[in-house]
Coordinates of C-alpha atoms in Angstrom, one line a residue:
X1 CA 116.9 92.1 32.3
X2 CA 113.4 91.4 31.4
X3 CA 111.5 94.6 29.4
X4 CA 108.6 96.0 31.6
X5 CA 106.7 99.0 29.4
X6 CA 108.3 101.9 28.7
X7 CA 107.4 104.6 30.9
X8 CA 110.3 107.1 29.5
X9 CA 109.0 109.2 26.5
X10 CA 110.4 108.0 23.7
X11 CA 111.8 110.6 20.4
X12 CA 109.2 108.9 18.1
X13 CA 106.0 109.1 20.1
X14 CA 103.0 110.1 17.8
X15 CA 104.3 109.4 14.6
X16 CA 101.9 107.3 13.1
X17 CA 103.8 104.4 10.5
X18 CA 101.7 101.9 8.5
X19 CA 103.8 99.1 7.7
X20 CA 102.5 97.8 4.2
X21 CA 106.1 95.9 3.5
X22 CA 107.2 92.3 3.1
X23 CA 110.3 90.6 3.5
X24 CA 112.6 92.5 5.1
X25 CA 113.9 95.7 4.3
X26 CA 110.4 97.7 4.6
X27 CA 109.5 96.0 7.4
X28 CA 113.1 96.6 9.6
X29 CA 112.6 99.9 8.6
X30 CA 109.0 99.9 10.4
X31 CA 110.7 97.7 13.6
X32 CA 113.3 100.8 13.6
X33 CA 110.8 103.1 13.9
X34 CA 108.8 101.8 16.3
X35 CA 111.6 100.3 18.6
X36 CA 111.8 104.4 19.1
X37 CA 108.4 104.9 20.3
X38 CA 106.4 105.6 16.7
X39 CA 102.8 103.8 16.8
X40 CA 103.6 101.1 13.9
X41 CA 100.5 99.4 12.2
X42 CA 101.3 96.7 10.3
X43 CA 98.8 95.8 7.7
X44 CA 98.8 92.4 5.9
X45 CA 96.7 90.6 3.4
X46 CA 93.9 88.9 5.3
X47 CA 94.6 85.7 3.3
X48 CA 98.3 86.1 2.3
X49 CA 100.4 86.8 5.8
X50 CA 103.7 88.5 5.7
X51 CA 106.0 85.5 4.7
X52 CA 108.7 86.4 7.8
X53 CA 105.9 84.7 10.3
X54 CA 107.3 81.0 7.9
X55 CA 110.4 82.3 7.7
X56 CA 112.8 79.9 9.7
X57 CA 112.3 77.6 12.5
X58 CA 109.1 78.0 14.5
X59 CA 107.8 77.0 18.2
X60 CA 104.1 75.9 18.7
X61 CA 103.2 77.1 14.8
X62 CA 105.1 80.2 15.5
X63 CA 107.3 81.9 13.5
X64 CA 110.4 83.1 15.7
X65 CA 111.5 85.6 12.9
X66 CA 108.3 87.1 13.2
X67 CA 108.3 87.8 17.1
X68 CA 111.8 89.7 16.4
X69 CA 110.7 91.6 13.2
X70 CA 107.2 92.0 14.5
X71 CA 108.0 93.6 17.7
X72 CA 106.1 97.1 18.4
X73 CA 103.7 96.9 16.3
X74 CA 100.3 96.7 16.2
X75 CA 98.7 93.8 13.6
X76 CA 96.0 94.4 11.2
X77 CA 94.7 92.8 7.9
X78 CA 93.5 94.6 4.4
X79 CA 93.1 93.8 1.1
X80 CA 94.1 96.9 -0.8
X81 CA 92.9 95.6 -3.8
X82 CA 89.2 95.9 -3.0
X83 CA 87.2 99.3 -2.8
X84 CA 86.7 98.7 0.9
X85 CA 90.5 98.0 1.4
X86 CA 91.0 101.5 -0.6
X87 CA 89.1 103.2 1.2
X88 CA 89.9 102.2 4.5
X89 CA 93.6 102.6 3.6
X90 CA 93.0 106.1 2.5
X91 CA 91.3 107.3 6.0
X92 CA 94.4 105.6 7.4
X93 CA 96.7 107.7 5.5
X94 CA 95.1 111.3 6.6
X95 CA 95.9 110.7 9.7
X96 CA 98.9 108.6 9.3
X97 CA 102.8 110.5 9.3
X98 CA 104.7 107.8 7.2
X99 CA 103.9 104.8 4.5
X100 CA 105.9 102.0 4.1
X101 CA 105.5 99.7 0.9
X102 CA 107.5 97.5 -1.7
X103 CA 105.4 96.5 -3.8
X104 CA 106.4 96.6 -7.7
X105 CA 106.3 99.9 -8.8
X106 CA 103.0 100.6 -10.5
X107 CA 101.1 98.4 -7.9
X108 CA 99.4 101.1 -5.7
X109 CA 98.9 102.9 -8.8
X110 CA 97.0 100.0 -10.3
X111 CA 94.8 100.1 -7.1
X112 CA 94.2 103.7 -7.3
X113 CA 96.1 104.2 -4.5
X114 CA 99.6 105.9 -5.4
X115 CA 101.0 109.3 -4.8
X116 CA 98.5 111.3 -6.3
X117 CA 95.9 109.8 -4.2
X118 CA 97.5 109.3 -0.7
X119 CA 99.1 113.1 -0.6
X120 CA 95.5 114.3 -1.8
X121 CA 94.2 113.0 1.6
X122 CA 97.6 114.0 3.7
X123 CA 100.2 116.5 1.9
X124 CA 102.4 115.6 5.5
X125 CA 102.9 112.2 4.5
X126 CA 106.0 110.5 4.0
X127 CA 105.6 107.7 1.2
X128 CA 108.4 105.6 1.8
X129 CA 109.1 102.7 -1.6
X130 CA 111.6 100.1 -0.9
X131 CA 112.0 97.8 -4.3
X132 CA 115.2 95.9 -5.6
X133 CA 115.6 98.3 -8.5
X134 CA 113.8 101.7 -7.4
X135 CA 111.2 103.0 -9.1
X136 CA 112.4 103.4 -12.7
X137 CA 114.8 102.7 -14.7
X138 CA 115.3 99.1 -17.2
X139 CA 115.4 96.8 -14.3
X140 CA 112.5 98.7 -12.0
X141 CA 109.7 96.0 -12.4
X142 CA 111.7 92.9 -12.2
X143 CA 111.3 90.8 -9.1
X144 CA 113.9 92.3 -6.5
X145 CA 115.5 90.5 -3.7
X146 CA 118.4 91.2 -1.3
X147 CA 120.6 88.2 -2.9
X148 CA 120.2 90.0 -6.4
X149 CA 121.6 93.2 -4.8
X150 CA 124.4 91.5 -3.1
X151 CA 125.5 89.6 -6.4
X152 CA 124.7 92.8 -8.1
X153 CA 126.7 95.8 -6.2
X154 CA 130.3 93.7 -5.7
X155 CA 129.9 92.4 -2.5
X156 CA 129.7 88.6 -4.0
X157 CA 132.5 89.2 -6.5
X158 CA 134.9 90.1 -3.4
X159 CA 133.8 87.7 -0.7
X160 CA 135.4 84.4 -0.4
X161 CA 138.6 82.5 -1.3
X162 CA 140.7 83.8 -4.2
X163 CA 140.2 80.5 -5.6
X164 CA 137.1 79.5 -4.8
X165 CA 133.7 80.8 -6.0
X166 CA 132.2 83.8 -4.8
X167 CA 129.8 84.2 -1.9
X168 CA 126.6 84.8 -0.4
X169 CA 126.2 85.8 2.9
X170 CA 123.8 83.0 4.7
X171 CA 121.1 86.0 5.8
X172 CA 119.6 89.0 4.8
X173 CA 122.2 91.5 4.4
X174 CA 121.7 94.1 1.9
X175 CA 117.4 93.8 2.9
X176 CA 118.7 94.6 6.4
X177 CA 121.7 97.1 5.6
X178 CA 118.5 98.6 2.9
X179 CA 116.4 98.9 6.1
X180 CA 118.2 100.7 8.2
X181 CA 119.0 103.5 5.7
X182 CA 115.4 103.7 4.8
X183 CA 114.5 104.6 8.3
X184 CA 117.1 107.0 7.7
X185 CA 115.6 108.3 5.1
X186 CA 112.4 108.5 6.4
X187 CA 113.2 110.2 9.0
X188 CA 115.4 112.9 6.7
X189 CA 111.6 113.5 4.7
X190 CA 110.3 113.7 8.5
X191 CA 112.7 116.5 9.0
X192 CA 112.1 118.3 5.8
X193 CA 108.8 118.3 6.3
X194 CA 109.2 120.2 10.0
X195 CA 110.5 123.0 7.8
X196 CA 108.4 122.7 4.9
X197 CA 105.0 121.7 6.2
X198 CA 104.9 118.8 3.1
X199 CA 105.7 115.3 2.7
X200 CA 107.4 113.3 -0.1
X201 CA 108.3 110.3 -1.4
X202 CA 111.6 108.3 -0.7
X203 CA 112.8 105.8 -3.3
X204 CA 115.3 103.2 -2.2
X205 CA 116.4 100.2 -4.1
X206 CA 118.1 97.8 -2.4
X207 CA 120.6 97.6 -4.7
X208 CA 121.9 101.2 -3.8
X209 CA 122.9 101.0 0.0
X210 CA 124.8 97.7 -0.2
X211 CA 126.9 99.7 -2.8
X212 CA 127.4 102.4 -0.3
X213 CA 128.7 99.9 2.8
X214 CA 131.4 98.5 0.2
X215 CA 133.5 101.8 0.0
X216 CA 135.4 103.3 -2.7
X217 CA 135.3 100.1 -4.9
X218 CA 133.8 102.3 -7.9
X219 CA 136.1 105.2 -7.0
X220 CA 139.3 103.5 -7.3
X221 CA 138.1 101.9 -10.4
X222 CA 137.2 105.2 -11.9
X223 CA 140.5 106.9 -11.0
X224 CA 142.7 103.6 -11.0
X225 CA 141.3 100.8 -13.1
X226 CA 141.7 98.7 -10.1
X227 CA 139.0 95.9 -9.4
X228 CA 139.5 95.1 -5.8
X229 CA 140.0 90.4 -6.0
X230 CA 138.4 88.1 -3.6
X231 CA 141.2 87.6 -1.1
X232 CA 139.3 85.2 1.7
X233 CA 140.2 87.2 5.1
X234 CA 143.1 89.2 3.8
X235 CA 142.7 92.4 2.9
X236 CA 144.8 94.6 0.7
X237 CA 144.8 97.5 3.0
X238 CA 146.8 95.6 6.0
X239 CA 148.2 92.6 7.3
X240 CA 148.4 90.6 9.4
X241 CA 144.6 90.5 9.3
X242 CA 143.0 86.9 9.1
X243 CA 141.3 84.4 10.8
X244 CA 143.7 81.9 13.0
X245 CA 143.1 78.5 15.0
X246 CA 144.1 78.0 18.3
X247 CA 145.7 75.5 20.1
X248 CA 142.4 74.2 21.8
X249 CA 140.7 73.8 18.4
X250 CA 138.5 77.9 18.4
X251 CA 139.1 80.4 16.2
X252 CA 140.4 84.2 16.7
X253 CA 140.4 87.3 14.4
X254 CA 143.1 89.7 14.7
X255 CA 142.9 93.3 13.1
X256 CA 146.2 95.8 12.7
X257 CA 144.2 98.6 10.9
X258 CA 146.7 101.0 12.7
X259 CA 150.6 100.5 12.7
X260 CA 151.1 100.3 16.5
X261 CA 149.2 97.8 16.9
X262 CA 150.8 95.8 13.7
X263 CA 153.6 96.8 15.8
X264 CA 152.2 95.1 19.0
X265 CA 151.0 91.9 17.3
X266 CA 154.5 91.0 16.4
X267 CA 156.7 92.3 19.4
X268 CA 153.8 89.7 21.1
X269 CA 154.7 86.6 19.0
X270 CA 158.0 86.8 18.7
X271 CA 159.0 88.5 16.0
X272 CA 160.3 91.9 16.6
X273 CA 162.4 91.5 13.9
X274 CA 159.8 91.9 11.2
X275 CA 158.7 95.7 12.4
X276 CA 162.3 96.8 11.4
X277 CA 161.8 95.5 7.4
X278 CA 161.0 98.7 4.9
X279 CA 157.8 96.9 4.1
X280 CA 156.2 97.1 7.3
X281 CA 155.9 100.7 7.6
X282 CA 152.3 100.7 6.0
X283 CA 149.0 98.9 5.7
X284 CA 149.4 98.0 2.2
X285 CA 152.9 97.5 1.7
X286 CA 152.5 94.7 4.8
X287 CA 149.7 93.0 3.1
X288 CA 151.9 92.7 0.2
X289 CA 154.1 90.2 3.0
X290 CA 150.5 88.7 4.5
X291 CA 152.2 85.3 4.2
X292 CA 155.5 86.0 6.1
X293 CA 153.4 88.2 8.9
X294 CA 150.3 85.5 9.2
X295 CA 152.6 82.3 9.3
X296 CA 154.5 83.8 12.3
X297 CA 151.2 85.1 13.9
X298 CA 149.4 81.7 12.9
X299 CA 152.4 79.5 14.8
X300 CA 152.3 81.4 18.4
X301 CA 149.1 81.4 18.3
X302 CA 148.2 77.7 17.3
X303 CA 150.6 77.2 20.6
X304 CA 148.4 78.9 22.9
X305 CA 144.4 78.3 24.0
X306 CA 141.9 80.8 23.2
X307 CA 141.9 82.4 26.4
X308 CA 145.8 82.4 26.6
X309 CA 145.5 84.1 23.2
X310 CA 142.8 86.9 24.2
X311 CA 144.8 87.6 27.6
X312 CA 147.9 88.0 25.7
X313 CA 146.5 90.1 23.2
X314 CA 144.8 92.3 25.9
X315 CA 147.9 93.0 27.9
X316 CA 149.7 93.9 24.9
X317 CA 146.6 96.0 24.0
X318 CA 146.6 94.6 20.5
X319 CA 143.0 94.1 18.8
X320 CA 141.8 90.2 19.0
X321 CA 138.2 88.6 19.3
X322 CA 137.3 85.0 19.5
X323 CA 135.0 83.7 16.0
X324 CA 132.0 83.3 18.1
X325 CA 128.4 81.5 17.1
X326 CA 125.7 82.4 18.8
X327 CA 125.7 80.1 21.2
X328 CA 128.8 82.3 22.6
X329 CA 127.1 85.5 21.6
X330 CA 124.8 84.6 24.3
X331 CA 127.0 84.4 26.9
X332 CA 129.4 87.4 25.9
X333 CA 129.9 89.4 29.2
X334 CA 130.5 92.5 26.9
X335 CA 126.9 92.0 24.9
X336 CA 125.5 91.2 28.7
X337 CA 126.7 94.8 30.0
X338 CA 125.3 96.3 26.9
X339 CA 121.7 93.8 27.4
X340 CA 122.3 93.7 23.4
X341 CA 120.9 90.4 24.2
X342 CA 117.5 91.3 25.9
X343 CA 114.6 89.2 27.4
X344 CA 111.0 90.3 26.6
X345 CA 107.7 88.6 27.7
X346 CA 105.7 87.6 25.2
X347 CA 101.8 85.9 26.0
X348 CA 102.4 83.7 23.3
X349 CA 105.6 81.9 23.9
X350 CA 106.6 83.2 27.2
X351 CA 109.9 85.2 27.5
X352 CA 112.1 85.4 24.4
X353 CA 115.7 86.3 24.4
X354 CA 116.1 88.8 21.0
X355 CA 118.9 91.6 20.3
X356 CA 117.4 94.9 21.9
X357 CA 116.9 98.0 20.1
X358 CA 120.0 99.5 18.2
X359 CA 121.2 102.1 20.0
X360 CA 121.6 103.9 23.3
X361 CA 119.6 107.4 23.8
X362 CA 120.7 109.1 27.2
X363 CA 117.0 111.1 27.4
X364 CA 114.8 109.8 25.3
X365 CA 115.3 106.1 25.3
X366 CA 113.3 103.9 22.7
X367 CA 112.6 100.4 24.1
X368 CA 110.4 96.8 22.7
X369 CA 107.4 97.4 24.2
X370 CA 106.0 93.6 23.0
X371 CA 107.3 90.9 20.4
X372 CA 105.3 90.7 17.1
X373 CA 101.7 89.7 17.7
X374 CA 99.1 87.4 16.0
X375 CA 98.1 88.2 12.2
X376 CA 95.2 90.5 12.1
X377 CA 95.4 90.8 15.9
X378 CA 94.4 94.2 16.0
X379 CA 92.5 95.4 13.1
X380 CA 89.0 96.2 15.1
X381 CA 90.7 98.2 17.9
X382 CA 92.6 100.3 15.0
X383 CA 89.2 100.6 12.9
X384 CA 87.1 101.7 15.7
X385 CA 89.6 104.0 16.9
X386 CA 89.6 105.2 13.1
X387 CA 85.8 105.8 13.8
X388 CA 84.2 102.8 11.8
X389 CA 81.4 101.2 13.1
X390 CA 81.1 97.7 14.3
X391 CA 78.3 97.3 11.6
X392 CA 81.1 98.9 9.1
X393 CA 83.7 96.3 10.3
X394 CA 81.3 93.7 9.4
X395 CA 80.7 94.7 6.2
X396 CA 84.3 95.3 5.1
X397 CA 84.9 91.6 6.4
X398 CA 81.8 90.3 4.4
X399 CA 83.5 92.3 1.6
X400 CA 86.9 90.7 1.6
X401 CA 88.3 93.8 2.7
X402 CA 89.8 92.7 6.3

């Protein structure tokens, strides 16, 4: 399915954004957004780029990342640091619903530009300030990046082997898990403000909404003592849950969050026998046993191909999936009847396959309108529509300023 415009009206249409963010959680936030049908601007240093168009591998000089976290927005370039770049931002802002920045804290301030300033021209705006830290507090102006926030909040310290080191995941999670709850957010400020004709300021750290993802970690410590270990695939809530090869060399996952389907899994491979033990009668007490129950799931199925495996499991409606890359991900029949995977023309590299927008809106569908465009692609149209002059845009240019 290759994306045409979208002609439906989409639940975000007029809400102005101005992207100001780098690397990633702002600007996924902004993609959200406009992926719904909000106009997103995204405004970049004239000189200094958003680093996601170098991020990764590139085709003809272009950044692939880029055309995926770029995508419905509009490109424009402005050096907030010079009076023309101040100003220009402010007459943005009054007529502009929401701000996205993460700069340190202090660094609109510095430029004149902070709170004070940007509700003075728009008391509806939503300021939205994604840092590592948040905006105060003894680690607020250090550097902050997703990694620190996943070493920081536990998820390191319970990912990987029991004896091995702990892990990192190999991509942006807690920028991306940060994202999505600042459009969240923003959209909670939007809907405060409906009621209270103001704007305000939201302050997310990206250290805060990996925390939130990992469960009741802190909880059980509080009330238990209990620091939950690195167990690799195991889990201490139930078993048999792991990762187990086939006999054609792939790889399955197999989940028994509920007892039935524990139940399933081993009436399926054989061992009936195991369902009747006192043990097995719940979650935890059977991933006290995870070696007894994943050796006798591990055996049938190392004796049966991947699709032997998933037909089984299907007609014995327990829950399998096959460890696919993305080479297989592409493919998926299940992501194809979804188009999770969709196509969408793009003048500079043709059509690009990228995942479509997150979710599914009977009556007001959102939709990717175009992949992200050129740096500074569109800063005239978006300054003469904001009334300046062509001799104006000159001069800012001159100036430094675009």
């Amino acid at each position: 399915m290759t994306h045409a415009a979208v002609t439906a009206p989409a639940p975000l249409t007029n809400l102005r954004v101005l992207d100001l963010a780098t690397l990633f959680a702002g600007p996924l936030a902004a993609t959200m957004l406009g992926d719904f049908g909000a106009e997103v601007i995204k405004v970049e240093h004239p000189r200094r780029p958003d680093p996601s168009r170098g991020h990764g591998p590139s085709k003809d000089g272009i950044g692939l990342w880029w055309k995926l976290l770029g995508r419905n927005k509009r490109t424009m370039t402005l050096n907030l640091s010079t009076s023309g770049g101040r100003e220009t931002l402010l007459r943005l802002a009054a007529t502009t619903d929401v701000i996205i920045e993460n700069f340190r804290p202090g660094t609109l301030e510095k430029w004149d530009l902070g709170w004070e300033e940007l509700s003075a021209v728009n008391p509806r705006l939503v300021l939205a300030r994604v840092t590592g830290f948040g905006q105060f507090g003894p680690y607020a102006h250090r550097p902050g990046f997703g990694t620190l926030a996943e070493a920081m909040s536990g998820f390191a310290a319970i990912t990987g082997e029991p004896d091995a080191p702990p892990t990192l995941p190999p991509f942006g999670l807690a920028d991306s898990i940060a994202g999505l709850a600042t459009a969240y957010a923003v959209m909670t400020a939007l809907a405060a403000r409906d009621r209270t004709g103001r704007g305000q300021v939201v302050d997310m750290a990206i250290i805060e909404p990996i925390l939130t993802v990992l469960g009741p970690q802190p909880l059980w410590y509080d009330q238990l003592g209990h620091v939950q270990p690195r167990m690799g695939n195991r889990t201490q809530n139930n078993a048999p849950r792991n990762t187990y090869r086939t006999a054609d060399g792939t790889w399955v996952a197999v989940s028994t969050s509920a007892q039935s389907i524990a139940e399933r899994v081993m009436r399926l491979v054989g061992r009936p026998d195991l369902t009747t033990e006192p043990w097995f009668a719940t979650g935890a007490d059977r991933a006290r046993h995870s070696d007894v129950l994943d050796e006798a799931v591990g055996a049938w199925i190392a004796r049966h191909t991947r699709d032997e495996v998933i037909d089984a499991f299907e007609k014995a409606q327990a829950a399998v999936a096959p460890i696919q890359d993305v080479r297989d991900v592409m493919a998926d029949p299940q992501y194809a009847a979804l188009d999770t995977i969709t196509t969408v023309d793009d003048p500079e590299l043709g059509p690009l396959r990228m995942q479509n927008i997150l979710f599914r809106l009977t009556d007001t569908p959102g939709g990717i309108r175009w992949a992200g465009r050129p740096h500074g692609a569109d800063t005239d149209t978006v300054l003469t529509e904001l009334g300046l002059t062509a001799a104006e845009i000159t001069t800012l240019r001159s100036e430094g300023a675009l």
